[in-house]
CSV table of C-alpha atoms in Angstrom, one decimal:
chain,number,residue,atom,x,y,z
Z,1,MET,CA,23.0,-7.7,22.6
Z,2,GLN,CA,22.4,-10.1,25.3
Z,3,GLN,CA,19.4,-8.3,26.6
Z,4,GLY,CA,17.7,-8.3,23.1
Z,5,SER,CA,18.6,-11.9,22.6
Z,6,SER,CA,17.3,-12.9,26.0
Z,7,SER,CA,14.0,-11.0,25.5
Z,8,MET,CA,13.4,-12.7,22.2
Z,9,LEU,CA,14.3,-16.1,23.7
Z,10,SER,CA,11.9,-15.5,26.6
Z,11,GLU,CA,9.2,-14.6,24.1
Z,12,ASP,CA,9.7,-17.7,22.1
Z,13,GLN,CA,9.7,-19.8,25.3
Z,14,SER,CA,6.6,-18.2,26.5
Z,15,THR,CA,4.7,-19.0,23.3
Z,16,ASN,CA,6.1,-22.5,23.1
Z,17,VAL,CA,8.0,-21.9,19.8
Z,18,PRO,CA,10.1,-25.0,18.8
Z,19,TRP,CA,13.8,-24.4,19.4
Z,20,LEU,CA,14.7,-24.7,15.7
Z,21,LEU,CA,12.1,-22.2,14.7
Z,22,SER,CA,13.3,-19.9,17.5
Z,23,ILE,CA,16.9,-20.1,16.1
Z,24,MET,CA,15.7,-19.3,12.6
Z,25,ARG,CA,13.9,-16.3,13.8
Z,26,ARG,CA,16.7,-15.0,15.9
Z,27,HIS,CA,19.4,-15.6,13.2
Z,28,PRO,CA,17.6,-15.3,9.9
Z,29,LEU,CA,20.7,-14.5,7.7
Z,30,TRP,CA,22.9,-17.2,9.2
Z,31,CYS,CA,20.1,-19.8,8.7
Z,32,TYR,CA,19.2,-18.5,5.2
Z,33,PHE,CA,22.7,-18.9,3.8
Z,34,LEU,CA,23.3,-22.2,5.7
Z,35,ILE,CA,20.2,-23.7,4.2
Z,36,ALA,CA,20.9,-22.4,0.7
Z,37,TYR,CA,24.4,-23.8,0.7
Z,38,ILE,CA,23.4,-27.1,2.1
Z,39,ILE,CA,20.8,-27.7,-0.5
Z,40,THR,CA,23.0,-26.6,-3.5
Z,41,TRP,CA,26.3,-28.1,-2.3
Z,42,SER,CA,24.9,-31.4,-1.3
Z,43,ILE,CA,23.4,-31.9,-4.7
Z,44,GLY,CA,26.4,-30.4,-6.6
Z,45,PHE,CA,29.2,-32.1,-4.9
Z,46,THR,CA,27.4,-35.5,-4.8
Z,47,TYR,CA,26.7,-35.3,-8.6
Z,48,ILE,CA,30.1,-33.9,-9.7
Z,49,LEU,CA,32.6,-35.5,-7.3
Z,50,LEU,CA,31.0,-38.7,-6.0
Z,51,LEU,CA,29.2,-39.6,-9.3
Z,52,HIS,CA,32.1,-38.3,-11.4
Z,53,HIS,CA,29.9,-36.4,-13.9
Z,54,ALA,CA,31.6,-33.7,-15.8
Z,55,ALA,CA,28.8,-32.4,-17.8
Z,56,LEU,CA,26.0,-30.0,-16.7
Z,57,PRO,CA,22.6,-31.3,-17.8
Z,58,LEU,CA,19.6,-28.9,-17.6
Z,59,TRP,CA,17.8,-30.7,-14.8
Z,60,PHE,CA,21.0,-30.5,-12.8
Z,61,ALA,CA,21.2,-26.8,-13.2
Z,62,VAL,CA,17.7,-26.4,-12.1
Z,63,LEU,CA,18.2,-28.5,-9.0
Z,64,LEU,CA,21.3,-26.5,-8.0
Z,65,CYS,CA,19.4,-23.2,-8.2
Z,66,LEU,CA,16.7,-24.5,-5.8
Z,67,GLY,CA,19.0,-23.6,-2.9
Z,68,PRO,CA,18.7,-19.8,-2.7
Z,69,THR,CA,14.9,-19.7,-3.4
Z,70,GLY,CA,14.0,-22.8,-1.5
Z,71,SER,CA,15.8,-21.3,1.5
Z,72,SER,CA,14.1,-17.9,1.1
Z,73,PHE,CA,10.6,-19.5,1.2
Z,74,ILE,CA,11.6,-21.7,4.2
Z,75,MET,CA,13.0,-18.7,6.1
Z,76,THR,CA,10.2,-16.3,5.1
Z,77,ALA,CA,7.6,-18.9,6.3
Z,78,ALA,CA,9.4,-19.4,9.6
Z,79,ILE,CA,9.7,-15.6,10.3
Z,80,ASP,CA,6.6,-14.0,8.8
Z,81,GLY,CA,4.4,-16.9,8.0
Z,82,ARG,CA,1.7,-16.8,5.2
Z,83,ALA,CA,1.7,-13.0,5.1
Z,84,GLY,CA,5.4,-13.0,4.5
Z,85,ILE,CA,5.1,-15.5,1.7
Z,86,GLY,CA,2.4,-13.5,0.1
Z,87,LYS,CA,4.5,-10.4,0.2
Z,88,LEU,CA,7.5,-12.2,-1.3
Z,89,LEU,CA,5.3,-13.6,-4.1
Z,90,ARG,CA,3.9,-10.1,-4.9
Z,91,ARG,CA,7.5,-8.9,-5.6
Z,92,TYR,CA,7.6,-11.4,-8.5
Z,93,ILE,CA,5.0,-9.3,-10.3
Z,94,ARG,CA,6.1,-5.9,-9.3
Z,95,TRP,CA,6.4,-4.7,-12.9
Z,96,ARG,CA,5.2,-1.1,-12.8
Z,97,VAL,CA,8.5,0.7,-12.9
Z,98,GLY,CA,9.8,3.4,-15.2
Z,99,ALA,CA,10.6,2.5,-18.8
Z,100,PHE,CA,14.2,3.4,-18.2
Z,101,TRP,CA,14.7,0.2,-16.2
Z,102,TYR,CA,13.4,-2.0,-18.9
Z,103,LEU,CA,15.7,-0.3,-21.4
Z,104,LEU,CA,18.6,-0.7,-19.1
Z,105,VAL,CA,18.1,-4.5,-18.4
Z,106,PHE,CA,17.0,-5.3,-22.0
Z,107,VAL,CA,19.3,-3.1,-24.0
Z,108,GLY,CA,21.8,-1.3,-21.9
Z,109,ILE,CA,23.3,-4.4,-20.2
Z,110,PRO,CA,23.8,-6.3,-23.4
Z,111,LEU,CA,25.3,-3.3,-25.0
Z,112,LEU,CA,27.7,-2.8,-22.2
Z,113,LEU,CA,28.8,-6.5,-21.8
Z,114,VAL,CA,28.9,-7.5,-25.5
Z,115,LEU,CA,28.6,-4.7,-28.0
Z,116,VAL,CA,31.0,-2.3,-26.5
Z,117,PRO,CA,33.8,-4.9,-26.1
Z,118,MET,CA,33.2,-6.1,-29.6
Z,119,LEU,CA,33.4,-2.5,-31.0
Z,120,MET,CA,36.6,-2.0,-29.1
Z,121,ALA,CA,38.1,-5.2,-30.5
Z,122,GLY,CA,36.8,-4.5,-34.1
Z,123,SER,CA,34.7,-7.7,-34.1
Z,124,ILE,CA,31.2,-6.3,-34.6
Z,125,SER,CA,30.4,-8.8,-37.4
Z,126,ALA,CA,30.3,-11.6,-34.9
Z,127,LEU,CA,27.2,-10.2,-33.4
Z,128,LEU,CA,25.1,-11.4,-36.3
Z,129,SER,CA,25.8,-15.0,-35.4
Z,130,GLY,CA,23.8,-15.1,-32.2
Z,131,LEU,CA,21.2,-12.4,-32.7
Z,132,PRO,CA,18.5,-14.6,-34.3
Z,133,LEU,CA,18.3,-17.1,-31.4
Z,134,TYR,CA,18.9,-14.5,-28.6
Z,135,PRO,CA,15.2,-14.2,-27.6
Z,136,ILE,CA,14.8,-17.9,-27.3
Z,137,THR,CA,18.1,-18.2,-25.3
Z,138,TYR,CA,16.9,-15.3,-23.1
Z,139,ILE,CA,13.6,-16.9,-22.2
Z,140,GLY,CA,15.3,-20.3,-21.5
Z,141,VAL,CA,17.9,-18.7,-19.3
Z,142,PHE,CA,15.2,-16.7,-17.5
Z,143,PHE,CA,13.1,-19.6,-16.4
Z,144,LEU,CA,15.6,-22.5,-16.2
Z,145,GLY,CA,18.6,-20.8,-14.8
Z,146,GLY,CA,19.7,-18.3,-12.1
Z,147,PRO,CA,17.3,-15.5,-12.8
Z,148,PHE,CA,13.9,-17.1,-11.8
Z,149,LEU,CA,15.3,-19.7,-9.5
Z,150,GLU,CA,18.0,-17.6,-7.6
Z,151,GLU,CA,16.8,-14.1,-7.3
Z,152,PRO,CA,14.0,-14.6,-4.8
Z,153,GLY,CA,16.7,-15.7,-2.5
Z,154,TRP,CA,19.6,-13.4,-3.1
Z,155,ARG,CA,17.6,-10.2,-3.7
Z,156,GLY,CA,14.3,-11.2,-2.3
Z,157,PHE,CA,15.3,-12.4,1.2
Z,158,ALA,CA,19.0,-11.6,1.8
Z,159,LEU,CA,19.6,-8.2,0.3
Z,160,PRO,CA,17.0,-6.2,2.3
Z,161,ARG,CA,18.3,-7.7,5.5
Z,162,LEU,CA,21.9,-7.2,4.7
Z,163,GLN,CA,21.3,-3.6,3.7
Z,164,GLN,CA,19.5,-3.0,7.0
Z,165,ARG,CA,22.4,-4.6,9.0
Z,166,LEU,CA,25.4,-3.4,7.1
Z,167,GLY,CA,24.3,-0.6,4.9
Z,168,PRO,CA,23.7,-0.8,1.1
Z,169,LEU,CA,27.3,-0.8,0.0
Z,170,ARG,CA,28.8,-3.3,2.5
Z,171,GLY,CA,25.7,-5.4,2.5
Z,172,SER,CA,25.6,-5.8,-1.3
Z,173,LEU,CA,29.4,-6.5,-1.4
Z,174,LEU,CA,29.1,-9.3,1.2
Z,175,LEU,CA,26.1,-10.7,-0.7
Z,176,GLY,CA,28.2,-10.7,-3.9
Z,177,VAL,CA,30.9,-12.7,-2.2
Z,178,LEU,CA,28.4,-15.2,-0.7
Z,179,TRP,CA,26.6,-15.4,-4.0
Z,180,GLY,CA,29.8,-16.1,-6.0
Z,181,PHE,CA,31.0,-18.7,-3.5
Z,182,TRP,CA,27.7,-20.5,-3.6
Z,183,HIS,CA,28.7,-21.5,-7.2
Z,184,LEU,CA,31.7,-23.5,-6.0
Z,185,PRO,CA,30.5,-27.0,-7.0
Z,186,LEU,CA,30.3,-25.8,-10.6
Z,187,PHE,CA,34.0,-24.9,-10.7
Z,188,PHE,CA,34.8,-28.6,-10.4
Z,189,ILE,CA,33.5,-28.9,-14.0
Z,190,PRO,CA,36.4,-28.1,-16.3
Z,191,GLY,CA,35.7,-25.1,-18.5
Z,192,TYR,CA,33.0,-23.5,-16.3
Z,193,ASN,CA,33.8,-19.8,-16.3
Z,194,GLY,CA,37.4,-20.6,-17.1
Z,195,ALA,CA,37.8,-23.3,-14.4
Z,196,GLY,CA,40.8,-25.6,-14.9
Z,197,SER,CA,41.9,-28.7,-13.0
Z,198,GLY,CA,43.6,-28.9,-9.7
Z,199,PHE,CA,43.7,-26.4,-6.9
Z,200,VAL,CA,45.2,-23.5,-8.8
Z,201,GLY,CA,42.9,-23.9,-11.9
Z,202,ILE,CA,39.7,-24.1,-9.7
Z,203,SER,CA,40.6,-21.4,-7.1
Z,204,THR,CA,41.8,-18.9,-9.7
Z,205,ALA,CA,38.7,-19.1,-11.7
Z,206,MET,CA,36.6,-19.1,-8.5
Z,207,LEU,CA,38.3,-16.0,-7.1
Z,208,THR,CA,37.9,-14.1,-10.4
Z,209,PHE,CA,34.2,-15.0,-10.5
Z,210,ILE,CA,33.7,-13.8,-6.9
Z,211,VAL,CA,35.2,-10.4,-7.8
Z,212,ALA,CA,32.8,-10.2,-10.7
Z,213,THR,CA,29.8,-11.2,-8.6
Z,214,SER,CA,30.8,-8.7,-6.0
Z,215,ALA,CA,30.7,-5.9,-8.6
Z,216,LEU,CA,27.5,-7.1,-10.1
Z,217,SER,CA,25.9,-7.3,-6.7
Z,218,ILE,CA,26.2,-3.6,-6.4
Z,219,VAL,CA,24.5,-3.1,-9.7
Z,220,PHE,CA,21.7,-5.6,-8.7
Z,221,ALA,CA,21.2,-3.7,-5.4
Z,222,TRP,CA,20.9,-0.4,-7.1
Z,223,VAL,CA,18.3,-1.6,-9.6
Z,224,SER,CA,16.4,-3.4,-6.8
Z,225,ASN,CA,16.4,-0.3,-4.6
Z,226,ARG,CA,15.3,2.0,-7.5
Z,227,THR,CA,12.4,-0.3,-8.5
Z,228,GLY,CA,11.0,-0.8,-5.0
Z,229,GLY,CA,12.5,-4.2,-4.5
Z,230,SER,CA,11.0,-5.6,-7.7
Z,231,LEU,CA,12.1,-9.2,-8.1
Z,232,PHE,CA,10.9,-9.2,-11.8
Z,233,LEU,CA,13.3,-6.5,-12.7
Z,234,VAL,CA,16.4,-8.1,-11.1
Z,235,MET,CA,15.4,-11.4,-12.7
Z,236,LEU,CA,15.4,-9.7,-16.1
Z,237,LEU,CA,18.7,-8.1,-15.3
Z,238,HIS,CA,20.1,-11.5,-14.3
Z,239,ALA,CA,18.8,-13.1,-17.5
Z,240,SER,CA,20.4,-10.3,-19.6
Z,241,ILE,CA,23.8,-10.8,-18.0
Z,242,ASN,CA,23.7,-14.6,-18.3
Z,243,SER,CA,22.4,-14.7,-21.9
Z,244,SER,CA,24.4,-11.7,-23.4
Z,245,GLY,CA,27.3,-13.9,-24.4
Z,246,SER,CA,24.9,-15.8,-26.8
Z,247,LEU,CA,24.8,-12.7,-28.9
Z,248,ALA,CA,28.3,-13.4,-30.2
Z,249,PRO,CA,29.2,-16.9,-29.0
Z,250,ALA,CA,32.5,-17.0,-31.0
Z,251,PHE,CA,33.7,-13.8,-29.3
Z,252,ALA,CA,32.2,-14.2,-25.8
Z,253,ASN,CA,34.8,-16.7,-24.6
Z,254,THR,CA,37.9,-15.0,-25.9
Z,255,LEU,CA,40.4,-13.5,-23.4
Z,256,VAL,CA,40.0,-10.1,-25.0
Z,257,ASN,CA,36.3,-10.0,-24.4
Z,258,GLN,CA,36.7,-11.3,-20.8
Z,259,ILE,CA,39.2,-8.5,-20.0
Z,260,MET,CA,37.1,-5.8,-21.6
Z,261,THR,CA,34.0,-7.0,-20.0
Z,262,TYR,CA,35.5,-6.9,-16.5
Z,263,ILE,CA,36.9,-3.3,-17.2
Z,264,ILE,CA,33.5,-2.1,-18.4
Z,265,LEU,CA,31.7,-3.8,-15.4
Z,266,PHE,CA,34.0,-2.2,-12.9
Z,267,VAL,CA,33.7,1.2,-14.5
Z,268,PHE,CA,29.9,1.0,-14.5
Z,269,THR,CA,29.9,-0.1,-10.8
Z,270,LEU,CA,32.1,2.7,-9.8
Z,271,ILE,CA,29.9,5.2,-11.6
Z,272,ILE,CA,26.9,3.9,-9.7
Z,273,ILE,CA,28.8,4.1,-6.3
Z,274,ILE,CA,29.9,7.7,-7.0
Z,275,ALA,CA,26.5,8.8,-8.4
Z,276,THR,CA,24.7,7.5,-5.3
Z,277,ARG,CA,27.4,8.4,-2.9
Z,278,GLY,CA,27.7,4.8,-1.9
Z,279,ARG,CA,23.9,4.5,-0.9
Z,280,LEU,CA,22.8,2.7,-4.0
Z,281,SER,CA,19.5,4.5,-3.8
Z,282,TYR,CA,18.7,2.7,-0.6
Z,283,ASP,CA,17.1,5.7,0.9
Z,284,ARG,CA,14.6,5.8,-2.0
Z,285,TYR,CA,13.8,2.2,-1.4
Z,286,LEU,CA,13.1,2.9,2.2
Z,287,ARG,CA,10.8,5.8,1.4
Z,288,GLU,CA,8.8,3.7,-1.2
Z,289,THR,CA,8.5,0.5,0.8
Z,290,GLU,CA,6.8,-0.3,4.1
Z,291,PRO,CA,9.2,-1.2,7.0
Z,292,SER,CA,8.9,-5.0,7.1
Z,293,LEU,CA,12.1,-6.3,8.8
Z,294,PRO,CA,11.9,-6.7,12.5
Z,295,ASP,CA,14.8,-5.8,14.7
Z,296,SER,CA,17.4,-8.6,14.9
Z,297,PRO,CA,20.0,-9.4,17.5
Z,298,ALA,CA,23.4,-7.9,17.0
Z,299,LEU,CA,24.9,-11.3,16.0
Z,300,ASP,CA,23.2,-11.0,12.6
Z,301,ARG,CA,25.3,-7.8,11.9
Z,302,LEU,CA,28.2,-10.2,11.4
Z,303,ILE,CA,26.7,-11.6,8.1
């Protein structure tokens, strides 16, 4: 570890690389998450705690989501320059994947998260209330929420590197924890994903949310790996998850639905893990994509 770090440091010094850029190149994951958290948390906690705003306007949600993607472009530019930025942008339009994956993200996920729990609860009639506006909701969520503004960071920059360091299962699980914890400022808004007031009300909802994002992160990693790292497909997946509740708004926030949704999500995640033997189709991803991640010092294996 010391020899690899020393050789990289010597190389940076010999080419007169600024010290900050040298650190970013030697510790890309540490720096990526640090920048993403600083951008989002500085905006979020300033707005919610210092300015005492309890609502969530659209412009605020957009600003919060700039953290992951903004950090991904900063770090990609620092590590790989213009060529890396171009490669990242091309993953936005990697749409040539099998029809199965479009059916999964457009139809399968909403069915799993909404229709199945409603059938189990005998509340199928509630589906009609949200169906007419669902396409509009989906498009709005896609461009102005987490899908378009977060995924270039989580699955575009962090996931490939975490899978390389820790393996697909541990890497995606760690990403799920960090992805979920990144939402912390929002849990100071009463009602956000079940958040209450005080330490217990906030921490309980936060921990439950992190459990869910950890499971979802495995699903995202599997879809990403099977589609050659397509950001477009994981954006669509993210949008389907975030907008599925609008199909039956009267039912989505009930305790019965939340419990059933978690059960279905965990079962689906477990099926993926078993079917892929914990590899989440990572070997397929490696075969279909060019090796693009340079060797990193052992310190990055910690995150």
